Amino acid sequence: MAHVCLSAARRCKLEDSMLSPLATGITVGLGTTAALGLAYGGFAYAALWPSSQIFGEALIAPPRPGELALTFDDGPNLAWTPRLLDTLAGNNVRATFFLLGSHAKSEPALVRQIAEAGHLIGNHSWSHLNLALTSASRVREELTRSSQALEQITGAPVKYFRPPFGARRPYVLRTARSLGMIPVLWNAMTSDWSEPSTEKIVERLTRVIDRLQRRGRAANIVLHDGSHRDNFANRSPSVAAAGQLLARYKDTHRFVTLDAWG
Ligand SMILES: [Zn+2]
């Protein structure tokens, strides 16, 4: 286990742009308290590292270079999701939206608009708790409540689930599967939720996408059109970044929704 912990810590330092804020905080902890860090690092790797399958299988991306899945988390956002929908429609591209049940309940018309435009809707829990630190019964409630709200609005079953922060334990993924959903993580993310510069978001994601392409893998790209803290959060840089990625890759790559992968 120590070997896994050490290599996980090293990778965290090399590629922390893929991580959620929770995992980045734990990486800092690894540098300061080695003994605790090693033990905690193993847990952090399994619970938070997006490509870890230790706590159960999750969909990331298949070995299909040339395919890109744009995924958007934490919406819907009344201010920015409509603009994003316009950008996607202008490029004739479908994306995947991992919606928060609590936001969806407040904006049912916008959720219907997303679905009617042909995008895939996934469950991102009800209230964006860290599910790795949440009781099994509360996890089930978070997932069930969100799926029920989304299904009530769109009339379609919800088949994909992305855990908030990517944080999971075996029972989190088991619960999602028992509710008919495939757990999903990612392999291309940057801190777009806190980055005011569209150019930096695009530059970082482009670097990751091109590296995945060289390694023969598709890219499962995360951007945020919403925020779990504020359903009117400014997501202008993220929405503009999506537009630039579409312009950059639309002639050379195929944009897919996650149901193309499993
Ligand atoms: Zn989220």
Short mmCIF file of C-alpha atoms and ligand atoms in Angstrom, two decimals:
data_model
loop_
_atom_site.label_atom_id
_atom_site.label_comp_id
_atom_site.label_asym_id
_atom_site.label_seq_id
_atom_site.Cartn_x
_atom_site.Cartn_y
_atom_site.Cartn_z
CA MET A 1 0.00 0.00 0.00
CA ALA A 2 2.91 2.31 0.77
CA HIS A 3 4.09 1.96 -2.80
CA VAL A 4 0.68 3.04 -4.07
CA CYS A 5 0.66 5.96 -1.64
CA LEU A 6 4.09 7.19 -2.69
CA SER A 7 3.41 6.95 -6.38
CA ALA A 8 0.02 8.59 -5.89
CA ALA A 9 1.62 11.51 -4.07
CA ARG A 10 4.18 11.92 -6.84
CA ARG A 11 1.51 11.91 -9.50
CA CYS A 12 -0.51 14.43 -7.51
CA LYS A 13 2.40 16.84 -7.71
CA LEU A 14 2.89 16.25 -11.43
CA GLU A 15 -0.70 16.43 -12.57
CA ASP A 16 -2.65 18.29 -9.94
CA SER A 17 -4.49 20.23 -12.64
CA MET A 18 -6.72 17.16 -12.98
CA LEU A 19 -7.77 17.27 -9.37
CA SER A 20 -10.69 18.73 -7.54
CA PRO A 21 -9.98 21.32 -4.80
CA LEU A 22 -10.41 18.63 -2.14
CA ALA A 23 -7.64 16.45 -3.55
CA THR A 24 -5.33 19.40 -4.09
CA GLY A 25 -5.66 20.23 -0.39
CA ILE A 26 -4.77 16.67 0.54
CA THR A 27 -1.70 16.83 -1.74
CA VAL A 28 -0.44 19.78 0.28
CA GLY A 29 -1.03 17.72 3.42
CA LEU A 30 1.11 14.94 2.00
CA GLY A 31 4.09 17.25 1.82
CA THR A 32 3.90 18.40 5.41
CA THR A 33 3.03 15.37 7.48
CA ALA A 34 4.70 12.41 5.90
CA ALA A 35 3.49 9.61 8.14
CA LEU A 36 -0.10 10.77 8.19
CA GLY A 37 0.23 11.68 4.56
CA LEU A 38 1.20 8.17 3.54
CA ALA A 39 -1.81 6.64 5.27
CA TYR A 40 -4.13 9.40 4.15
CA GLY A 41 -2.56 9.46 0.70
CA GLY A 42 -3.70 5.90 0.08
CA PHE A 43 -7.23 6.83 1.05
CA ALA A 44 -7.06 10.08 -0.92
CA TYR A 45 -5.82 8.28 -4.00
CA ALA A 46 -8.66 5.74 -3.85
CA ALA A 47 -11.32 8.27 -2.86
CA LEU A 48 -10.35 11.31 -4.94
CA TRP A 49 -7.88 10.54 -7.71
CA PRO A 50 -9.98 10.63 -10.86
CA SER A 51 -8.37 7.64 -12.58
CA SER A 52 -8.28 5.36 -9.49
CA GLN A 53 -10.58 2.34 -9.72
CA ILE A 54 -9.67 1.06 -6.23
CA PHE A 55 -13.06 1.99 -4.75
CA GLY A 56 -14.95 0.61 -7.75
CA GLU A 57 -15.19 0.96 -11.49
CA ALA A 58 -16.17 4.24 -13.08
CA LEU A 59 -16.42 5.38 -16.67
CA ILE A 60 -13.59 7.72 -17.68
CA ALA A 61 -12.71 7.50 -21.39
CA PRO A 62 -12.08 4.65 -23.82
CA PRO A 63 -9.01 4.13 -26.02
CA ARG A 64 -10.53 6.14 -28.86
CA PRO A 65 -8.23 9.03 -29.74
CA GLY A 66 -10.10 11.70 -31.61
CA GLU A 67 -13.21 11.53 -29.42
CA LEU A 68 -13.97 14.29 -26.92
CA ALA A 69 -16.79 14.43 -24.39
CA LEU A 70 -17.57 17.90 -23.08
CA THR A 71 -19.17 17.56 -19.65
CA PHE A 72 -20.53 20.39 -17.52
CA ASP A 73 -20.97 20.18 -13.76
CA ASP A 74 -22.90 22.02 -11.04
CA GLY A 75 -25.68 23.52 -13.16
CA PRO A 76 -28.16 24.47 -14.23
CA ASN A 77 -27.22 28.14 -13.94
CA LEU A 78 -29.87 30.60 -15.07
CA ALA A 79 -27.29 33.15 -16.21
CA TRP A 80 -24.76 30.94 -18.05
CA THR A 81 -26.33 27.63 -19.05
CA PRO A 82 -28.51 29.30 -21.76
CA ARG A 83 -25.41 30.90 -23.32
CA LEU A 84 -23.63 27.58 -23.24
CA LEU A 85 -26.62 25.94 -24.94
CA ASP A 86 -26.41 28.58 -27.70
CA THR A 87 -22.69 27.89 -28.17
CA LEU A 88 -23.25 24.14 -28.40
CA ALA A 89 -26.18 24.56 -30.79
CA GLY A 90 -24.12 26.92 -32.97
CA ASN A 91 -21.56 24.13 -33.35
CA ASN A 92 -24.18 21.36 -33.65
CA VAL A 93 -22.54 19.55 -30.73
CA ARG A 94 -24.16 17.56 -27.89
CA ALA A 95 -22.66 17.54 -24.41
CA THR A 96 -23.30 15.93 -21.02
CA PHE A 97 -24.64 17.95 -18.09
CA PHE A 98 -24.21 16.68 -14.52
CA LEU A 99 -26.90 18.66 -12.76
CA LEU A 100 -27.47 19.27 -9.07
CA GLY A 101 -30.95 18.17 -8.09
CA SER A 102 -31.44 21.21 -5.87
CA HIS A 103 -30.62 23.62 -8.74
CA ALA A 104 -32.69 21.59 -11.20
CA LYS A 105 -35.74 21.80 -8.96
CA SER A 106 -35.43 25.62 -8.98
CA GLU A 107 -35.05 25.82 -12.77
CA PRO A 108 -37.18 23.07 -14.35
CA ALA A 109 -37.71 24.98 -17.62
CA LEU A 110 -33.96 25.25 -18.13
CA VAL A 111 -33.51 21.55 -17.42
CA ARG A 112 -36.15 20.77 -20.06
CA GLN A 113 -34.36 23.08 -22.49
CA ILE A 114 -31.11 21.14 -21.97
CA ALA A 115 -32.84 17.83 -22.56
CA GLU A 116 -34.84 19.04 -25.56
CA ALA A 117 -31.62 20.24 -27.22
CA GLY A 118 -30.45 16.61 -27.21
CA HIS A 119 -27.88 16.83 -24.44
CA LEU A 120 -27.38 14.01 -21.96
CA ILE A 121 -28.37 14.75 -18.37
CA GLY A 122 -26.59 13.10 -15.45
CA ASN A 123 -26.98 13.16 -11.68
CA HIS A 124 -24.41 15.18 -9.65
CA SER A 125 -26.21 14.55 -6.33
CA TRP A 126 -28.81 16.76 -4.69
CA SER A 127 -26.64 19.22 -2.74
CA HIS A 128 -22.97 18.57 -3.63
CA LEU A 129 -21.80 17.01 -0.39
CA ASN A 130 -18.46 15.23 -0.15
CA LEU A 131 -19.97 11.76 -0.44
CA ALA A 132 -16.74 10.06 0.73
CA LEU A 133 -17.55 11.55 4.15
CA THR A 134 -21.31 11.03 4.06
CA SER A 135 -23.26 8.14 5.57
CA ALA A 136 -24.55 5.43 3.26
CA SER A 137 -28.18 6.32 3.99
CA ARG A 138 -27.58 10.01 3.22
CA VAL A 139 -25.73 9.10 0.02
CA ARG A 140 -28.73 7.09 -1.12
CA GLU A 141 -31.01 10.00 -0.29
CA GLU A 142 -28.79 12.49 -2.19
CA LEU A 143 -28.74 10.34 -5.31
CA THR A 144 -32.36 9.21 -5.21
CA ARG A 145 -33.77 12.68 -4.62
CA SER A 146 -31.74 14.13 -7.50
CA SER A 147 -32.66 11.38 -9.98
CA GLN A 148 -36.33 11.66 -9.05
CA ALA A 149 -36.32 15.43 -9.58
CA LEU A 150 -34.55 15.15 -12.94
CA GLU A 151 -36.77 12.31 -14.13
CA GLN A 152 -39.88 14.18 -13.10
CA ILE A 153 -38.79 17.20 -15.15
CA THR A 154 -37.51 15.45 -18.29
CA GLY A 155 -39.55 12.22 -18.23
CA ALA A 156 -36.38 10.23 -18.99
CA PRO A 157 -34.38 7.92 -16.72
CA VAL A 158 -31.03 9.22 -15.43
CA LYS A 159 -28.27 6.77 -16.29
CA TYR A 160 -25.04 8.53 -15.34
CA PHE A 161 -23.73 9.85 -12.04
CA ARG A 162 -20.65 11.94 -11.29
CA PRO A 163 -19.76 12.25 -7.59
CA PRO A 164 -19.19 15.83 -6.39
CA PHE A 165 -15.42 16.57 -6.20
CA GLY A 166 -14.94 13.06 -7.65
CA ALA A 167 -15.11 11.94 -4.00
CA ARG A 168 -16.30 8.37 -3.49
CA ARG A 169 -16.15 5.26 -1.36
CA PRO A 170 -17.12 1.79 -2.52
CA TYR A 171 -20.67 2.22 -1.19
CA VAL A 172 -21.10 5.49 -3.09
CA LEU A 173 -20.44 3.79 -6.42
CA ARG A 174 -22.47 0.73 -5.40
CA THR A 175 -25.42 2.94 -4.52
CA ALA A 176 -25.24 4.71 -7.88
CA ARG A 177 -25.21 1.36 -9.70
CA SER A 178 -28.09 0.05 -7.60
CA LEU A 179 -30.11 3.08 -8.75
CA GLY A 180 -29.38 2.23 -12.39
CA MET A 181 -26.57 4.74 -12.93
CA ILE A 182 -23.03 4.34 -14.26
CA PRO A 183 -20.49 6.26 -12.14
CA VAL A 184 -18.41 8.71 -14.20
CA LEU A 185 -15.12 10.48 -13.42
CA TRP A 186 -12.91 12.41 -15.89
CA ASN A 187 -9.41 12.69 -17.35
CA ALA A 188 -9.25 16.36 -18.35
CA MET A 189 -9.95 19.11 -15.85
CA THR A 190 -8.49 22.39 -14.74
CA SER A 191 -9.61 24.77 -12.01
CA ASP A 192 -12.01 26.61 -14.31
CA TRP A 193 -14.31 27.31 -11.32
CA SER A 194 -11.75 29.77 -9.92
CA GLU A 195 -9.96 30.90 -13.08
CA PRO A 196 -10.88 34.31 -14.52
CA SER A 197 -8.83 33.80 -17.70
CA THR A 198 -10.47 31.90 -20.56
CA GLU A 199 -7.07 31.62 -22.27
CA LYS A 200 -5.53 29.80 -19.30
CA ILE A 201 -8.42 27.34 -19.09
CA VAL A 202 -8.14 26.61 -22.81
CA GLU A 203 -4.35 26.34 -22.73
CA ARG A 204 -4.37 23.87 -19.81
CA LEU A 205 -7.16 21.73 -21.22
CA THR A 206 -5.63 21.72 -24.69
CA ARG A 207 -2.37 20.42 -23.23
CA VAL A 208 -4.20 17.57 -21.48
CA ILE A 209 -6.39 16.74 -24.50
CA ASP A 210 -3.39 16.62 -26.84
CA ARG A 211 -1.45 14.44 -24.38
CA LEU A 212 -4.39 12.02 -24.13
CA GLN A 213 -4.54 11.94 -27.92
CA ARG A 214 -0.84 11.00 -28.11
CA ARG A 215 -1.51 8.23 -25.58
CA GLY A 216 -4.38 6.90 -27.66
CA ARG A 217 -7.21 7.96 -25.35
CA ALA A 218 -10.39 9.93 -25.68
CA ALA A 219 -10.83 12.97 -23.42
CA ASN A 220 -13.56 13.28 -20.80
CA ILE A 221 -13.42 17.04 -20.22
CA VAL A 222 -14.94 18.77 -17.19
CA LEU A 223 -16.02 22.40 -17.21
CA HIS A 224 -18.47 24.12 -14.87
CA ASP A 225 -21.53 26.02 -16.08
CA GLY A 226 -22.79 26.26 -12.50
CA SER A 227 -21.63 26.35 -8.91
CA HIS A 228 -22.80 24.39 -5.91
CA ARG A 229 -22.41 27.52 -3.81
CA ASP A 230 -24.32 29.95 -6.00
CA ASN A 231 -26.75 29.14 -8.79
CA PHE A 232 -26.09 32.50 -10.44
CA ALA A 233 -22.25 32.19 -10.30
CA ASN A 234 -20.31 33.89 -13.08
CA ARG A 235 -19.21 31.14 -15.45
CA SER A 236 -18.26 33.39 -18.33
CA PRO A 237 -14.64 32.07 -18.59
CA SER A 238 -15.80 28.43 -18.60
CA VAL A 239 -18.51 29.02 -21.22
CA ALA A 240 -16.09 30.99 -23.42
CA ALA A 241 -13.50 28.21 -22.99
CA ALA A 242 -16.04 25.66 -24.22
CA GLY A 243 -16.56 27.80 -27.32
CA GLN A 244 -12.83 27.98 -27.98
CA LEU A 245 -12.37 24.23 -27.53
CA LEU A 246 -15.20 23.62 -29.99
CA ALA A 247 -13.59 25.94 -32.53
CA ARG A 248 -10.20 24.32 -32.05
CA TYR A 249 -11.24 20.67 -32.30
CA LYS A 250 -14.47 20.50 -34.27
CA ASP A 251 -12.78 19.80 -37.61
CA THR A 252 -10.33 17.20 -36.31
CA HIS A 253 -12.22 15.47 -33.47
CA ARG A 254 -15.66 14.01 -32.80
CA PHE A 255 -17.61 15.42 -29.85
CA VAL A 256 -19.71 12.76 -28.13
CA THR A 257 -22.00 12.38 -25.15
CA LEU A 258 -21.00 9.84 -22.51
CA ASP A 259 -23.58 7.28 -23.65
CA ALA A 260 -21.33 6.75 -26.70
CA TRP A 261 -18.79 5.16 -24.32
CA GLY A 262 -20.88 2.85 -22.18
ZN ZN B 1 -19.44 19.58 -8.81
#
